[in-house]
Amino acid sequence: MIRVLIADDQPLVRRGLSLILGPHPDVEVVGEAGDGAEAVSLARELRPDVVVMDIRMPVLDGVRATEELARVHPASRVLALSTFDMDEYVVAALRAGAYGFLPKDVSPEELIAAVRTVHTGEAAVAPRLLTRLLSTYVRTPAREPRPAPAAPAGLTPRELEIWRLLATGSDNAEIAAELDISVSTVKNHLTGVFGKLGVRDRAQAVIAAYESGLVEAERRST
């Protein structure tokens, strides 16, 4: 049973999410919160497995609430929601410790699938959606052209290449095809990459790639 806490400042949205998630036999909606502070308080009391967290809320916004939850109750994994899928707060939420992000216009099937994915400890963010978010909002400082960065934290050349492909939006199968290796080998390399970078999942690894300069973010056209 996946215990879910819903946090959104709009009662109708909370009710709608509850009606979507509640009927599934492997999900139990254990509580609802109207702001980030209440979400943190209820999570400490109810100890949910997953917190479906709106990004923009009063009192304590979803980003700060996610950061607080990661500190005081990391077992409650956050799935962030936003009205817009191109939202700088999404990247902030992932940095703060959210396990995934969905726009609010996703289908009920996509929502329940994401809740189940986050519950397993995997990132529920489509690779290309994450890359699009990062290319819009994550900025590396302007600099003169330079050689590719040295492998950080002891990454091997193969791990560095897999990290780069991950950061540019390739999934495991595409990385395997590009490098002519098996998907299981890609997964093994990614485990090593995550450990050496000190990140938890694909989302944080992509953020690290942009922030390190491994991949240059394109500037949003005005």
Coordinates of C-alpha atoms in Angstrom, one line a residue:
M1 CA 0.0 0.0 0.0
I2 CA 1.3 3.4 -1.0
R3 CA 0.4 6.1 1.5
V4 CA -0.1 9.4 -0.2
L5 CA -0.4 12.9 1.2
I6 CA -1.8 15.6 -1.1
A7 CA -0.7 19.2 -0.7
D8 CA -2.4 22.0 -2.8
D9 CA -3.9 25.3 -1.8
Q10 CA -7.0 24.7 -3.9
P11 CA -9.6 22.5 -2.3
L12 CA -11.1 21.4 -5.6
V13 CA -7.6 20.3 -6.9
R14 CA -7.0 18.4 -3.7
R15 CA -10.4 16.7 -4.0
G16 CA -9.8 15.9 -7.7
L17 CA -6.4 14.3 -7.0
S18 CA -7.8 12.3 -4.1
L19 CA -10.6 11.0 -6.4
I20 CA -8.0 10.0 -9.0
L21 CA -5.7 8.2 -6.6
G22 CA -8.1 6.9 -4.0
P23 CA -9.8 4.1 -6.0
H24 CA -6.5 2.3 -6.8
P25 CA -6.2 -0.7 -4.5
D26 CA -2.4 -0.1 -3.9
V27 CA -2.9 3.6 -2.9
E28 CA -4.3 5.1 0.2
V29 CA -4.7 8.9 0.5
V30 CA -3.9 9.5 4.2
G31 CA -4.3 13.3 4.3
E32 CA -4.6 16.6 2.6
A33 CA -2.7 19.9 3.2
G34 CA -3.6 23.4 2.1
D35 CA -0.1 24.9 2.2
G36 CA 3.5 23.8 2.5
A37 CA 3.8 24.2 6.3
E38 CA 0.8 22.0 6.8
A39 CA 2.2 19.5 4.4
V40 CA 5.4 19.2 6.4
S41 CA 3.5 19.0 9.7
L42 CA 1.1 16.3 8.4
A43 CA 4.0 14.3 6.8
R44 CA 5.8 14.2 10.2
E45 CA 2.5 13.0 11.8
L46 CA 1.1 10.6 9.1
R47 CA 4.5 9.4 7.6
P48 CA 3.2 9.1 4.0
D49 CA 5.3 7.3 1.4
V50 CA 4.6 9.9 -1.3
V51 CA 3.7 13.6 -1.0
V52 CA 2.0 15.0 -4.1
M53 CA 3.2 18.6 -3.7
D54 CA 2.0 21.7 -5.5
I55 CA 4.9 24.1 -6.2
R56 CA 3.1 27.4 -5.6
M57 CA 1.4 27.5 -2.2
P58 CA 1.0 30.1 0.5
V59 CA 2.7 30.2 4.0
L60 CA 5.5 27.8 2.8
D61 CA 5.8 27.1 -0.9
G62 CA 6.3 23.7 -2.4
V63 CA 10.0 24.1 -2.9
R64 CA 10.8 25.1 0.6
A65 CA 8.4 22.4 1.9
T66 CA 10.2 19.8 -0.2
E67 CA 13.5 21.0 1.2
E68 CA 12.2 20.8 4.8
L69 CA 10.7 17.3 4.2
A70 CA 14.0 16.0 2.7
R71 CA 15.6 17.2 6.0
V72 CA 13.1 16.0 8.6
H73 CA 11.4 13.1 6.9
P74 CA 13.3 11.9 3.8
A75 CA 11.2 8.7 3.7
S76 CA 8.3 10.8 2.3
R77 CA 9.2 11.2 -1.3
V78 CA 7.9 14.3 -3.1
L79 CA 6.2 14.3 -6.5
A80 CA 6.0 18.0 -7.4
L81 CA 3.2 19.4 -9.5
S82 CA 2.9 22.7 -11.4
T83 CA 0.4 24.4 -13.7
F84 CA 3.2 25.0 -16.2
D85 CA 5.7 22.4 -17.5
M86 CA 8.3 25.2 -18.1
D87 CA 8.7 26.5 -14.6
E88 CA 11.9 27.6 -12.8
Y89 CA 10.4 26.3 -9.6
V90 CA 10.5 22.8 -10.9
V91 CA 14.3 22.8 -11.1
A92 CA 14.4 24.3 -7.7
A93 CA 12.2 21.5 -6.4
L94 CA 14.4 18.9 -7.9
R95 CA 17.4 20.5 -6.3
A96 CA 15.5 20.6 -3.0
G97 CA 15.0 16.8 -3.2
A98 CA 11.8 16.1 -5.1
Y99 CA 11.8 12.7 -6.8
G100 CA 9.7 13.9 -9.8
F101 CA 7.7 16.5 -11.5
L102 CA 4.4 16.5 -13.5
P103 CA 2.4 19.3 -15.0
K104 CA -1.1 19.4 -13.6
D105 CA -2.7 18.6 -17.0
V106 CA -1.4 15.0 -17.1
S107 CA -3.8 12.2 -17.4
P108 CA -4.9 10.2 -14.4
E109 CA -3.0 7.2 -15.7
E110 CA 0.2 9.3 -15.8
L111 CA -0.3 10.6 -12.3
I112 CA -0.8 7.1 -10.7
A113 CA 2.2 5.8 -12.7
A114 CA 4.3 8.6 -11.4
V115 CA 3.2 8.0 -7.8
R116 CA 4.2 4.4 -8.1
T117 CA 7.5 5.3 -9.7
V118 CA 8.4 7.8 -7.0
H119 CA 7.4 5.2 -4.4
T120 CA 10.1 2.9 -5.7
G121 CA 12.7 5.6 -5.4
E122 CA 13.0 6.3 -9.1
A123 CA 12.8 9.7 -10.7
A124 CA 9.4 10.4 -12.4
V125 CA 10.6 13.0 -14.9
A126 CA 10.7 12.3 -18.6
P127 CA 14.3 12.8 -19.7
R128 CA 13.5 15.2 -22.5
L129 CA 11.1 17.2 -20.4
L130 CA 13.8 17.5 -17.8
T131 CA 16.3 18.6 -20.4
R132 CA 13.9 21.2 -21.7
L133 CA 13.4 22.6 -18.3
L134 CA 17.1 22.7 -17.6
S135 CA 18.0 24.3 -20.9
T136 CA 15.5 27.1 -20.1
Y137 CA 16.3 27.8 -16.5
V138 CA 19.7 26.4 -15.6
R139 CA 22.5 28.7 -16.6
T140 CA 26.2 28.2 -16.7
P141 CA 28.3 31.4 -16.6
A142 CA 29.3 32.9 -19.9
R143 CA 32.8 31.8 -20.8
E144 CA 35.2 31.5 -23.7
P145 CA 35.1 28.2 -25.6
R146 CA 37.2 25.6 -23.7
P147 CA 38.0 21.9 -23.9
A148 CA 35.6 19.4 -22.4
P149 CA 35.8 19.4 -18.6
A150 CA 38.0 16.9 -16.9
A151 CA 36.1 13.9 -15.4
P152 CA 35.0 15.0 -11.9
A153 CA 35.0 12.8 -8.8
G154 CA 37.0 10.0 -10.6
L155 CA 34.6 9.4 -13.4
T156 CA 36.1 7.1 -16.2
P157 CA 35.9 8.3 -19.8
R158 CA 33.0 5.9 -20.4
E159 CA 31.1 7.2 -17.4
L160 CA 31.7 10.8 -18.5
E161 CA 30.2 10.0 -21.9
I162 CA 27.2 8.2 -20.4
W163 CA 26.6 11.2 -18.1
R164 CA 26.8 13.6 -21.1
L165 CA 24.3 11.5 -23.1
L166 CA 22.0 11.3 -20.1
A167 CA 22.1 15.1 -19.7
T168 CA 21.2 15.7 -23.4
G169 CA 18.0 13.6 -23.0
S170 CA 18.9 10.1 -24.0
D171 CA 17.2 7.2 -22.2
N172 CA 19.1 4.0 -21.3
A173 CA 18.2 2.2 -24.5
E174 CA 19.4 5.2 -26.6
I175 CA 22.6 5.4 -24.7
A176 CA 23.2 1.7 -25.2
A177 CA 22.6 2.0 -28.9
E178 CA 24.9 5.1 -29.2
L179 CA 27.7 3.3 -27.4
D180 CA 27.0 -0.2 -28.7
I181 CA 26.7 -1.7 -25.2
S182 CA 23.9 -3.4 -23.4
V183 CA 21.2 -1.6 -21.4
S184 CA 22.3 -3.5 -18.3
T185 CA 25.8 -2.2 -18.8
V186 CA 24.4 1.4 -19.0
K187 CA 22.5 0.9 -15.8
N188 CA 25.7 -0.4 -14.1
H189 CA 27.7 2.7 -15.3
L190 CA 24.9 5.0 -14.2
T191 CA 25.0 3.6 -10.7
G192 CA 28.7 4.4 -10.6
V193 CA 28.1 7.9 -12.0
F194 CA 25.5 8.7 -9.4
G195 CA 27.7 7.5 -6.6
K196 CA 30.8 9.4 -7.7
L197 CA 28.7 12.6 -8.3
G198 CA 26.9 12.2 -5.0
V199 CA 23.5 12.5 -6.6
R200 CA 20.4 10.4 -6.0
D201 CA 18.9 9.9 -9.5
R202 CA 18.8 10.9 -13.1
A203 CA 17.1 14.3 -12.4
Q204 CA 19.9 15.4 -10.1
A205 CA 22.6 14.0 -12.4
V206 CA 21.3 16.1 -15.3
I207 CA 21.2 19.2 -13.1
A208 CA 24.8 18.5 -12.1
A209 CA 25.8 18.2 -15.8
Y210 CA 24.5 21.6 -16.6
E211 CA 25.9 23.3 -13.5
S212 CA 29.3 21.7 -14.0
G213 CA 29.5 23.0 -17.6
L214 CA 29.5 19.4 -19.1
V215 CA 26.5 20.4 -21.1
E216 CA 25.8 24.1 -22.1
A217 CA 22.3 25.2 -21.6
E218 CA 20.7 27.0 -24.5
R219 CA 19.3 30.4 -23.7
R220 CA 15.6 30.9 -24.0
S221 CA 14.6 33.0 -27.0
T222 CA 12.8 36.2 -26.2

